[in-house]
Short mmCIF file of C-alpha atoms in Angstrom, two decimals:
data_model
loop_
_atom_site.label_atom_id
_atom_site.label_comp_id
_atom_site.label_asym_id
_atom_site.label_seq_id
_atom_site.Cartn_x
_atom_site.Cartn_y
_atom_site.Cartn_z
CA MET A 196 30.87 -13.27 28.00
CA ALA A 197 34.29 -14.71 28.53
CA GLU A 198 33.97 -17.31 25.90
CA ARG A 199 31.75 -17.11 22.88
CA GLN A 200 28.55 -19.06 23.39
CA PHE A 201 27.02 -20.57 20.35
CA ALA A 202 23.42 -21.52 19.60
CA ILE A 203 21.42 -22.80 16.62
CA VAL A 204 18.65 -20.73 14.99
CA ALA A 205 16.11 -21.76 12.42
CA ASP A 206 13.68 -20.03 9.97
CA ILE A 207 11.07 -22.52 8.83
CA GLY A 208 8.78 -21.79 5.95
CA GLY A 209 6.38 -23.86 3.96
CA THR A 210 8.96 -24.79 1.43
CA ASN A 211 12.43 -24.37 2.89
CA ALA A 212 14.11 -24.70 6.27
CA ARG A 213 17.06 -22.47 7.05
CA PHE A 214 19.44 -23.20 9.82
CA SER A 215 22.44 -21.26 11.15
CA ARG A 216 24.94 -21.17 13.99
CA VAL A 217 24.90 -17.93 16.02
CA ALA A 218 27.50 -16.48 18.30
CA LEU A 219 25.24 -15.15 21.07
CA ASP A 220 27.76 -12.40 22.27
CA THR A 221 28.05 -10.81 18.69
CA LEU A 222 24.83 -12.33 17.02
CA ALA A 223 27.00 -13.23 14.11
CA LEU A 224 25.53 -15.94 11.88
CA ASP A 225 27.55 -18.57 10.13
CA GLN A 226 27.35 -21.99 8.76
CA VAL A 227 24.00 -21.24 7.17
CA ALA A 228 22.25 -24.23 5.54
CA VAL A 229 19.04 -24.37 3.46
CA TYR A 230 17.15 -27.63 2.98
CA PRO A 231 13.78 -28.41 1.32
CA CYS A 232 11.27 -29.28 3.99
CA ALA A 233 10.00 -32.13 1.86
CA ASP A 234 13.37 -33.98 2.37
CA PHE A 235 12.57 -34.66 6.10
CA PRO A 236 9.74 -36.36 7.87
CA THR A 237 9.85 -34.04 10.74
CA LEU A 238 11.39 -30.73 11.93
CA ALA A 239 13.48 -32.64 14.44
CA ALA A 240 14.93 -34.79 11.72
CA ALA A 241 15.94 -31.68 9.81
CA LEU A 242 17.49 -30.03 12.72
CA GLN A 243 19.44 -33.40 13.54
CA HIS A 244 20.74 -33.54 9.99
CA TYR A 245 21.93 -30.07 10.18
CA GLN A 246 23.74 -30.55 13.41
CA GLN A 247 25.43 -33.82 12.20
CA GLN A 248 26.32 -32.59 8.73
CA LEU A 249 28.08 -29.52 10.21
CA GLY A 250 29.42 -31.01 13.47
CA LEU A 251 27.19 -29.04 15.83
CA THR A 252 25.80 -31.82 17.91
CA ALA A 253 27.24 -30.38 21.10
CA ILE A 254 25.12 -27.21 20.84
CA LYS A 255 22.17 -27.43 23.09
CA ASP A 256 20.31 -24.09 22.85
CA VAL A 257 18.00 -23.65 19.81
CA ALA A 258 15.54 -20.98 18.55
CA ILE A 259 13.11 -21.67 15.74
CA ALA A 260 11.05 -19.09 13.94
CA ILE A 261 8.19 -20.96 12.04
CA ALA A 262 5.56 -19.83 9.53
CA CYS A 263 2.40 -20.53 11.66
CA PRO A 264 0.72 -19.52 14.88
CA VAL A 265 2.54 -20.52 18.09
CA ASN A 266 -0.01 -20.47 20.83
CA GLY A 267 1.11 -23.30 23.08
CA ASP A 268 3.08 -26.66 23.18
CA ASN A 269 1.53 -27.89 19.94
CA VAL A 270 2.74 -26.43 16.85
CA LYS A 271 1.20 -27.23 13.48
CA MET A 272 2.39 -25.73 10.24
CA THR A 273 -0.15 -23.85 8.11
CA ASN A 274 1.33 -24.74 4.68
CA PHE A 275 3.19 -28.01 5.32
CA HIS A 276 2.49 -31.20 7.16
CA TRP A 277 5.05 -30.80 10.02
CA GLN A 278 3.61 -30.67 13.55
CA PHE A 279 5.15 -31.38 16.94
CA SER A 280 5.14 -30.76 20.59
CA ILE A 281 7.89 -28.40 21.66
CA LYS A 282 8.36 -30.12 24.98
CA ALA A 283 8.56 -33.59 23.22
CA MET A 284 10.94 -32.28 20.52
CA GLN A 285 13.22 -30.68 23.24
CA ALA A 286 13.34 -33.97 25.14
CA GLU A 287 13.82 -36.11 21.87
CA LEU A 288 16.89 -33.82 20.92
CA GLN A 289 18.12 -33.35 24.48
CA LEU A 290 18.18 -29.71 24.25
CA ASN A 291 18.68 -27.23 27.19
CA THR A 292 16.56 -24.65 25.48
CA LEU A 293 14.10 -24.87 22.55
CA LEU A 294 12.47 -21.53 21.92
CA VAL A 295 9.85 -21.67 19.10
CA MET A 296 8.18 -18.38 17.76
CA ASN A 297 6.15 -17.37 14.95
CA ASP A 298 8.13 -16.17 11.94
CA PHE A 299 7.02 -12.60 12.12
CA THR A 300 7.72 -12.46 15.92
CA ALA A 301 11.25 -13.26 14.88
CA VAL A 302 11.19 -10.41 12.15
CA ALA A 303 10.05 -7.97 14.76
CA MET A 304 12.81 -9.02 17.26
CA CYS A 305 15.47 -8.46 14.61
CA LEU A 306 14.74 -4.71 14.34
CA PRO A 307 16.98 -3.39 17.20
CA ALA A 308 19.85 -5.53 15.92
CA LEU A 309 19.84 -4.24 12.34
CA ALA A 310 23.14 -2.60 11.22
CA GLU A 311 23.06 0.57 9.21
CA ASP A 312 23.75 -1.39 5.92
CA GLN A 313 20.75 -3.74 6.60
CA LYS A 314 18.18 -1.14 6.32
CA ILE A 315 17.38 1.85 3.99
CA GLN A 316 15.46 4.91 5.25
CA ILE A 317 12.70 6.40 3.04
CA GLY A 318 11.73 9.88 3.69
CA GLY A 319 12.08 11.86 6.73
CA GLY A 320 11.88 11.46 10.63
CA GLN A 321 14.38 10.10 13.13
CA ALA A 322 13.96 7.07 15.26
CA GLN A 323 13.74 7.55 18.97
CA ALA A 324 15.46 5.30 21.34
CA ASN A 325 13.07 3.10 23.63
CA LYS A 326 9.91 3.92 21.67
CA PRO A 327 7.64 1.46 20.00
CA MET A 328 8.28 0.00 16.50
CA ALA A 329 6.21 -1.59 13.85
CA VAL A 330 7.10 -3.97 10.93
CA LEU A 331 5.00 -5.16 8.06
CA GLY A 332 6.13 -7.61 5.38
CA ALA A 333 4.79 -8.36 1.95
CA GLY A 334 5.68 -11.87 0.66
CA THR A 335 3.32 -14.80 0.18
CA GLY A 336 1.01 -12.79 2.57
CA LEU A 337 1.20 -9.71 4.69
CA GLY A 338 2.77 -10.06 8.01
CA VAL A 339 2.45 -7.50 10.67
CA ALA A 340 3.87 -7.06 14.14
CA HIS A 341 4.96 -4.37 16.77
CA LEU A 342 8.00 -4.30 19.17
CA LEU A 343 7.80 -2.75 22.61
CA PRO A 344 10.84 -1.80 24.58
CA VAL A 345 10.05 -2.93 28.20
CA ASP A 346 12.60 -2.58 31.18
CA GLY A 347 15.56 -2.99 28.78
CA LYS A 348 14.12 -5.81 26.94
CA PHE A 349 12.09 -6.21 23.91
CA LEU A 350 8.35 -7.41 23.80
CA PRO A 351 7.18 -8.61 20.35
CA LEU A 352 3.50 -8.24 19.61
CA PRO A 353 2.60 -10.40 16.59
CA GLY A 354 -0.90 -10.04 15.21
CA GLU A 355 -3.07 -10.48 12.24
CA GLY A 356 -2.94 -6.86 11.13
CA GLY A 357 -2.83 -7.95 7.54
CA HIS A 358 -6.48 -9.08 7.72
CA VAL A 359 -8.24 -5.78 8.85
CA ASP A 360 -10.30 -3.80 6.35
CA TRP A 361 -8.40 -2.10 3.60
CA ALA A 362 -9.51 1.58 3.10
CA ALA A 363 -9.73 2.82 -0.70
CA GLN A 364 -9.02 6.57 -1.01
CA THR A 365 -8.96 7.24 -4.72
CA GLU A 366 -11.36 6.57 -7.69
CA GLN A 367 -8.81 3.89 -8.77
CA GLU A 368 -8.67 2.36 -5.44
CA TRP A 369 -12.52 2.21 -5.09
CA PHE A 370 -12.66 0.34 -8.54
CA ILE A 371 -9.96 -2.06 -7.25
CA GLN A 372 -11.90 -2.49 -4.00
CA ARG A 373 -15.15 -3.45 -5.74
CA GLN A 374 -13.29 -5.78 -8.10
CA LEU A 375 -11.73 -7.64 -5.04
CA ALA A 376 -14.92 -7.65 -3.00
CA ALA A 377 -16.79 -9.25 -5.87
CA GLN A 378 -14.13 -12.01 -5.72
CA TYR A 379 -13.47 -12.33 -1.98
CA GLY A 380 -16.09 -10.56 -0.18
CA HIS A 381 -14.01 -9.05 2.48
CA VAL A 382 -11.09 -6.98 1.23
CA SER A 383 -7.95 -6.82 3.60
CA PRO A 384 -4.57 -5.23 2.99
CA GLU A 385 -3.14 -8.76 2.40
CA ARG A 386 -5.37 -8.93 -0.72
CA LEU A 387 -3.14 -6.17 -2.27
CA LEU A 388 0.00 -6.22 -0.28
CA SER A 389 1.41 -9.64 -1.27
CA GLY A 390 2.63 -11.56 -4.11
CA PRO A 391 -1.05 -12.51 -5.12
CA GLY A 392 -2.00 -9.00 -4.19
CA LEU A 393 0.31 -7.44 -6.85
CA GLU A 394 -1.21 -9.87 -9.40
CA ALA A 395 -4.66 -8.85 -8.45
CA ILE A 396 -3.82 -5.09 -8.59
CA TYR A 397 -2.56 -5.76 -12.26
CA GLN A 398 -5.66 -7.38 -13.33
CA ALA A 399 -7.93 -4.95 -11.71
CA LEU A 400 -6.06 -2.01 -13.37
CA ALA A 401 -6.28 -3.73 -16.55
CA VAL A 402 -10.08 -3.66 -16.33
CA PHE A 403 -9.93 -0.03 -15.01
CA GLN A 404 -7.90 1.05 -18.09
CA LYS A 405 -9.97 -1.09 -20.44
CA LEU A 406 -7.03 -3.19 -21.41
CA GLU A 407 -7.00 -6.84 -22.32
CA VAL A 408 -3.97 -8.59 -20.92
CA ALA A 409 -2.98 -12.10 -19.89
CA PRO A 410 -2.34 -12.71 -16.19
CA LEU A 411 1.25 -12.32 -15.07
CA THR A 412 2.99 -13.70 -11.98
CA ALA A 413 4.18 -11.09 -9.47
CA GLY A 414 7.79 -11.78 -10.39
CA GLU A 415 6.80 -11.03 -14.17
CA ILE A 416 5.02 -7.76 -13.17
CA GLY A 417 7.95 -6.66 -11.26
CA GLN A 418 10.28 -7.37 -14.08
CA GLN A 419 8.24 -5.65 -16.59
CA ALA A 420 7.89 -2.66 -14.19
CA LEU A 421 11.63 -2.36 -13.58
CA SER A 422 12.55 -2.70 -17.31
CA GLY A 423 9.86 -0.19 -18.34
CA GLN A 424 8.30 -2.80 -20.73
CA SER A 425 4.96 -2.27 -19.49
CA GLN A 426 3.26 0.71 -18.23
CA LEU A 427 0.47 -1.32 -16.73
CA ALA A 428 3.06 -3.21 -14.63
CA LYS A 429 4.52 0.27 -13.48
CA ASP A 430 1.07 1.46 -12.65
CA ALA A 431 0.44 -1.78 -10.58
CA VAL A 432 3.77 -1.41 -8.61
CA ALA A 433 2.91 2.29 -8.06
CA GLN A 434 -0.50 1.31 -6.74
CA PHE A 435 1.11 -1.32 -4.52
CA TYR A 436 3.58 1.15 -2.99
CA ALA A 437 0.79 3.73 -2.31
CA SER A 438 -1.22 1.30 -0.47
CA LEU A 439 1.85 -0.10 1.45
CA GLY A 440 2.62 3.55 2.49
CA ALA A 441 -1.12 4.10 3.79
CA VAL A 442 -1.13 0.89 5.76
CA ALA A 443 2.37 1.53 7.30
CA GLY A 444 1.09 4.86 8.35
CA ASP A 445 -1.99 3.38 10.00
CA LEU A 446 0.50 1.04 11.99
CA ALA A 447 2.51 4.13 13.00
CA LEU A 448 -0.64 5.73 14.37
CA THR A 449 -1.97 2.61 16.21
CA LEU A 450 0.89 2.48 18.68
CA SER A 451 2.86 5.78 18.20
CA THR A 452 5.75 3.93 16.74
CA PHE A 453 8.38 6.66 17.11
CA GLY A 454 11.04 3.97 17.05
CA GLY A 455 10.27 3.58 13.36
CA VAL A 456 8.09 1.66 10.95
CA TYR A 457 10.00 -1.19 9.06
CA VAL A 458 9.08 -2.84 5.75
CA ALA A 459 10.38 -6.46 5.44
CA GLY A 460 9.33 -9.35 3.22
CA GLY A 461 10.52 -10.57 -0.17
CA ILE A 462 8.75 -8.25 -2.54
CA VAL A 463 9.87 -4.54 -1.75
CA PRO A 464 13.76 -5.25 -1.83
CA LYS A 465 13.22 -6.62 -5.34
CA LEU A 466 11.37 -3.47 -6.39
CA LEU A 467 13.50 -0.89 -4.71
CA PRO A 468 14.27 1.24 -7.75
CA LEU A 469 10.73 2.13 -8.02
CA LEU A 470 10.15 3.01 -4.47
CA GLY A 471 11.74 6.50 -4.41
CA SER A 472 9.39 7.89 -7.09
CA SER A 473 6.22 6.24 -5.60
CA GLU A 474 3.70 7.69 -3.13
CA PHE A 475 4.75 5.39 -0.34
CA ARG A 476 6.06 8.12 1.97
CA ALA A 477 3.33 10.69 1.02
CA ARG A 478 0.68 8.28 1.76
CA PHE A 479 2.30 7.35 4.97
CA GLU A 480 2.25 10.88 6.15
CA ALA A 481 -1.31 11.66 4.63
CA LYS A 482 -3.30 11.09 7.99
CA GLY A 483 -5.29 14.30 7.98
CA ARG A 484 -4.93 16.18 11.30
CA PHE A 485 -2.27 13.61 12.31
CA ALA A 486 -0.03 14.21 9.18
CA GLY A 487 2.55 16.12 11.29
CA PHE A 488 2.46 13.19 13.80
CA ASN A 489 3.62 10.74 11.14
CA GLN A 490 6.10 13.11 9.54
CA GLN A 491 8.24 12.54 12.60
CA ILE A 492 8.18 8.81 12.40
CA PRO A 493 10.91 7.24 10.16
CA THR A 494 10.16 4.42 7.53
CA PHE A 495 12.77 1.81 6.65
CA ILE A 496 13.10 -0.99 4.23
CA VAL A 497 14.77 -4.04 5.78
CA THR A 498 17.51 -5.31 3.39
CA ALA A 499 19.00 -7.99 5.78
CA GLU A 500 19.36 -11.26 4.07
CA GLN A 501 18.24 -13.42 6.95
CA PRO A 502 15.94 -11.33 9.23
CA GLY A 503 14.22 -14.26 10.68
CA LEU A 504 17.42 -15.93 11.68
CA LEU A 505 18.77 -12.68 13.16
CA GLY A 506 15.45 -12.11 15.12
CA ALA A 507 15.37 -15.72 16.52
CA ALA A 508 19.03 -15.16 17.68
CA VAL A 509 17.94 -11.79 19.40
CA TYR A 510 15.07 -13.43 21.27
CA LEU A 511 17.10 -16.48 22.33
CA LYS A 512 19.90 -14.23 23.65
CA GLN A 513 17.31 -12.29 25.56
CA THR A 514 15.61 -15.32 26.95
CA LEU A 515 18.81 -16.93 27.99
CA ALA A 516 19.88 -13.70 29.73
CA GLY A 517 16.73 -13.98 31.88
#
């Protein structure tokens, strides 16, 4: 590109709306702003405020990652009241391009653009070029997606892999499974691999170990595990990582993800000091006759601060390039 072309990207969650300008030639993000969603009646109003506040009204190409399914023109957020027509919003704001995607589609699209200092490899294996990748992210829930290289471009495959059946493999896990089944009926990976999931593991392990403890938030469990204040908290995080490794290994097998399996989301980066001593990688590889298969596949922790914004930018750049 002879001249840097700028666009606006956004990552919209149930609580906050993040906006950034991006230079599409370098994918460099700047002028990042975060607003409470509750401050605006509509997403269009929030975007207009961002453009006016930072003097970016001349930018007419926008990509938005949003925390809800995007299966057509009408978009309705799962955990907030914003809903809109993509075509109507594009016309209202007089945009040349308005690309709207699920938030985990954006996380998947960021993977090829991650710099070396935006990811940490755990264990062995080496990423192969032009091979499928997978990403899972534990936060409020468990997001899962794959990314396929196709004819020099990338095709994101978002799905609901967080809601398949969770497979218990040890006596402790069978106990946790029974505890969660009594409460929820169906036990999915998301019931363990999320903020509420870490809290559920902590409570189930207390019963398993015949301990009487008060409920803690995921943040409190993490703090007590990191400080060594609570052995139960450390056990809960250890179980979390063991289950995360097993599920990540399942994703690797599902689409032969020799491009790597990536862990995103807000929980794991905060608990990184406890990852190395966990069973994460061992359980990733523990796939019976296919243990050798998974040993070849690398696993990474995504440490980029704004993977959703970066992925939205990658997808927009690819879309504009045709």
